[in-house]
PDB file of C-alpha atoms in Angstrom:
ATOM      1  CA  MET A 115       8.478  -1.880  -8.472  1.00 96.00           C
ATOM      2  CA  LYS A 116      11.738  -1.135  -6.731  1.00 97.00           C
ATOM      3  CA  LYS A 117      12.573   2.088  -4.917  1.00 97.00           C
ATOM      4  CA  VAL A 118      15.184   3.317  -2.439  1.00 97.00           C
ATOM      5  CA  ILE A 119      13.773   5.463   0.373  1.00 97.00           C
ATOM      6  CA  SER A 120      15.926   6.715   3.272  1.00 96.00           C
ATOM      7  CA  GLY A 121      18.653   4.215   2.426  1.00 95.00           C
ATOM      8  CA  LYS A 122      16.302   1.196   2.350  1.00 96.00           C
ATOM      9  CA  VAL A 123      15.452  -0.767  -0.786  1.00 96.00           C
ATOM     10  CA  TYR A 124      11.750  -1.557  -1.134  1.00 98.00           C
ATOM     11  CA  ASP A 125      11.110  -4.186  -3.826  1.00 98.00           C
ATOM     12  CA  THR A 126       7.712  -5.667  -4.613  1.00 98.00           C
ATOM     13  CA  ASP A 127       9.365  -8.623  -6.392  1.00 97.00           C
ATOM     14  CA  THR A 128      11.242  -9.836  -3.306  1.00 97.00           C
ATOM     15  CA  SER A 129       8.660  -8.957  -0.629  1.00 98.00           C
ATOM     16  CA  VAL A 130       5.596 -10.822   0.638  1.00 97.00           C
ATOM     17  CA  CYS A 131       2.136  -9.513  -0.258  1.00 98.00           C
ATOM     18  CA  ILE A 132      -0.037  -9.149   2.857  1.00 98.00           C
ATOM     19  CA  GLY A 133      -3.181  -7.741   1.220  1.00 98.00           C
ATOM     20  CA  GLU A 134      -4.516  -5.741  -1.694  1.00 98.00           C
ATOM     21  CA  ILE A 135      -7.453  -3.492  -2.513  1.00 98.00           C
ATOM     22  CA  GLU A 136      -8.589  -2.196  -5.875  1.00 97.00           C
ATOM     23  CA  HIS A 137     -11.349   0.251  -6.794  1.00 96.00           C
ATOM     24  CA  GLY A 138     -12.407   1.188 -10.303  1.00 94.00           C
ATOM     25  CA  TYR A 139     -10.866   0.401 -13.660  1.00 92.00           C
ATOM     26  CA  MET A 140      -7.244   0.944 -14.665  1.00 87.00           C
ATOM     27  CA  ASP A 141      -7.980   3.807 -17.098  1.00 86.00           C
ATOM     28  CA  ASP A 142     -10.439   5.508 -14.726  1.00 92.00           C
ATOM     29  CA  LEU A 143      -9.410   8.828 -13.137  1.00 95.00           C
ATOM     30  CA  ASN A 144     -10.673   7.478  -9.789  1.00 96.00           C
ATOM     31  CA  TYR A 145      -8.818   4.156 -10.007  1.00 97.00           C
ATOM     32  CA  ILE A 146      -6.844   3.070  -6.937  1.00 97.00           C
ATOM     33  CA  ARG A 147      -4.886  -0.080  -6.228  1.00 98.00           C
ATOM     34  CA  GLU A 148      -2.966  -0.458  -2.987  1.00 98.00           C
ATOM     35  CA  THR A 149      -0.925  -3.497  -2.044  1.00 98.00           C
ATOM     36  CA  LEU A 150       0.589  -3.967   1.401  1.00 98.00           C
ATOM     37  CA  TYR A 151       3.960  -5.735   1.442  1.00 98.00           C
ATOM     38  CA  LYS A 152       6.403  -6.943   4.060  1.00 98.00           C
ATOM     39  CA  SER A 153      10.067  -6.893   3.062  1.00 97.00           C
ATOM     40  CA  GLN A 154      12.533  -9.682   3.801  1.00 95.00           C
ATOM     41  CA  ARG A 155      13.795  -7.598   6.734  1.00 96.00           C
ATOM     42  CA  GLY A 156      10.302  -7.145   8.158  1.00 96.00           C
ATOM     43  CA  ASN A 157       9.596  -3.604   6.962  1.00 97.00           C
ATOM     44  CA  TYR A 158       6.077  -2.815   5.768  1.00 98.00           C
ATOM     45  CA  PHE A 159       5.296  -0.695   2.730  1.00 98.00           C
ATOM     46  CA  LEU A 160       2.441   0.169   0.451  1.00 98.00           C
ATOM     47  CA  HIS A 161       2.736  -0.022  -3.323  1.00 98.00           C
ATOM     48  CA  TYR A 162       0.092   2.272  -4.807  1.00 98.00           C
ATOM     49  CA  ILE A 163      -1.303   3.231  -8.180  1.00 97.00           C
ATOM     50  CA  GLY A 164      -3.839   6.043  -8.300  1.00 97.00           C
ATOM     51  CA  GLY A 165      -5.628   8.044 -10.945  1.00 96.00           C
ATOM     52  CA  ALA A 166      -5.761  11.807 -11.385  1.00 96.00           C
ATOM     53  CA  ASN A 167      -8.820  12.173  -9.097  1.00 96.00           C
ATOM     54  CA  THR A 168      -7.301  10.264  -6.164  1.00 96.00           C
ATOM     55  CA  ARG A 169      -5.056  11.135  -3.223  1.00 95.00           C
ATOM     56  CA  TYR A 170      -2.159   9.937  -5.388  1.00 96.00           C
ATOM     57  CA  ALA A 171      -2.672  12.628  -8.035  1.00 95.00           C
ATOM     58  CA  VAL A 172       0.358  14.730  -8.892  1.00 95.00           C
ATOM     59  CA  SER A 173       0.154  18.269 -10.231  1.00 93.00           C
ATOM     60  CA  LYS A 174       1.443  18.845 -13.739  1.00 93.00           C
ATOM     61  CA  GLY A 175       0.740  22.599 -13.632  1.00 90.00           C
ATOM     62  CA  ASN A 176      -2.110  24.808 -14.874  1.00 90.00           C
ATOM     63  CA  ASN A 177      -4.776  22.827 -12.969  1.00 87.00           C
ATOM     64  CA  TRP A 178      -3.756  19.622 -14.731  1.00 91.00           C
ATOM     65  CA  TYR A 179      -3.233  16.462 -12.688  1.00 93.00           C
ATOM     66  CA  SER A 180      -1.948  13.018 -13.476  1.00 95.00           C
ATOM     67  CA  GLY A 181      -2.128   9.700 -11.699  1.00 95.00           C
ATOM     68  CA  SER A 182       0.949   8.225 -10.095  1.00 96.00           C
ATOM     69  CA  GLU A 183       2.567   5.047  -8.845  1.00 97.00           C
ATOM     70  CA  GLY A 184       4.876   4.741  -5.893  1.00 98.00           C
ATOM     71  CA  ILE A 185       5.949   3.177  -2.635  1.00 98.00           C
ATOM     72  CA  LEU A 186       5.091   4.449   0.827  1.00 98.00           C
ATOM     73  CA  PRO A 187       6.940   2.988   3.855  1.00 98.00           C
ATOM     74  CA  LEU A 188       4.643   2.165   6.808  1.00 98.00           C
ATOM     75  CA  THR A 189       5.221   1.403  10.458  1.00 98.00           C
ATOM     76  CA  LYS A 190       3.817  -1.860  11.788  1.00 98.00           C
ATOM     77  CA  ASP A 191       1.015   0.117  13.486  1.00 98.00           C
ATOM     78  CA  GLU A 192       0.169   1.857  10.197  1.00 98.00           C
ATOM     79  CA  ALA A 193       0.192  -1.488   8.364  1.00 98.00           C
ATOM     80  CA  LEU A 194      -2.262  -2.965  10.890  1.00 98.00           C
ATOM     81  CA  GLU A 195      -4.503   0.119  10.590  1.00 98.00           C
ATOM     82  CA  TRP A 196      -4.433  -0.213   6.789  1.00 98.00           C
ATOM     83  CA  CYS A 197      -5.500  -3.871   7.055  1.00 98.00           C
ATOM     84  CA  GLU A 198      -8.352  -3.085   9.432  1.00 97.00           C
ATOM     85  CA  ARG A 199      -9.554  -0.101   7.368  1.00 97.00           C
ATOM     86  CA  ASN A 200      -9.556  -2.165   4.171  1.00 97.00           C
ATOM     87  CA  ASN A 201     -11.249  -5.276   5.568  1.00 96.00           C
ATOM     88  CA  ILE A 202      -8.331  -7.625   5.057  1.00 97.00           C
ATOM     89  CA  ALA A 203      -9.255 -11.145   6.238  1.00 97.00           C
ATOM     90  CA  ALA A 204      -9.159 -11.582  10.012  1.00 96.00           C
ATOM     91  CA  GLU A 205      -7.000 -14.692   9.604  1.00 96.00           C
ATOM     92  CA  THR A 206      -4.383 -12.696   7.717  1.00 97.00           C
ATOM     93  CA  ILE A 207      -4.376  -9.952  10.343  1.00 97.00           C
ATOM     94  CA  GLU A 208      -4.131 -12.465  13.200  1.00 96.00           C
ATOM     95  CA  ARG A 209      -1.238 -14.263  11.504  1.00 96.00           C
ATOM     96  CA  GLU A 210       0.695 -11.137  10.533  1.00 96.00           C
ATOM     97  CA  PHE A 211       0.046  -9.044  13.645  1.00 97.00           C
ATOM     98  CA  ALA A 212      -0.320 -11.755  16.292  1.00 95.00           C
ATOM     99  CA  ASP A 213       1.593  -9.668  18.840  1.00 95.00           C
ATOM    100  CA  MET A 214      -0.763  -6.702  18.338  1.00 96.00           C
ATOM    101  CA  VAL A 215      -4.256  -8.250  18.336  1.00 94.00           C
ATOM    102  CA  GLU A 216      -6.190 -10.147  20.969  1.00 93.00           C
ATOM    103  CA  ASP A 217      -9.589 -11.744  21.458  1.00 91.00           C
ATOM    104  CA  ALA A 218     -12.386  -9.387  22.475  1.00 89.00           C
TER     105      ALA A 218
END
């Protein structure tokens, strides 16, 4: 997916995948897939697909909702929080956010 947001081009085809989560089945109203990417310029973003019963639902009027797909730019702090919240491998987090994590 490719999208321009605030004058920046976010493109899943030219960016590096950092991590991904998926819950449910593609045709399920509760289905969610989120993939964290890092662009060639070092900007983080989330590519999401969500069903009609998820936080990505969009209103179609008259109490009818549909799923959606999109891109959400993230700060580096938000990207790290997403990784921690979604149990991305510690090795991946240490490699990607080496300047932000330390030994306990």
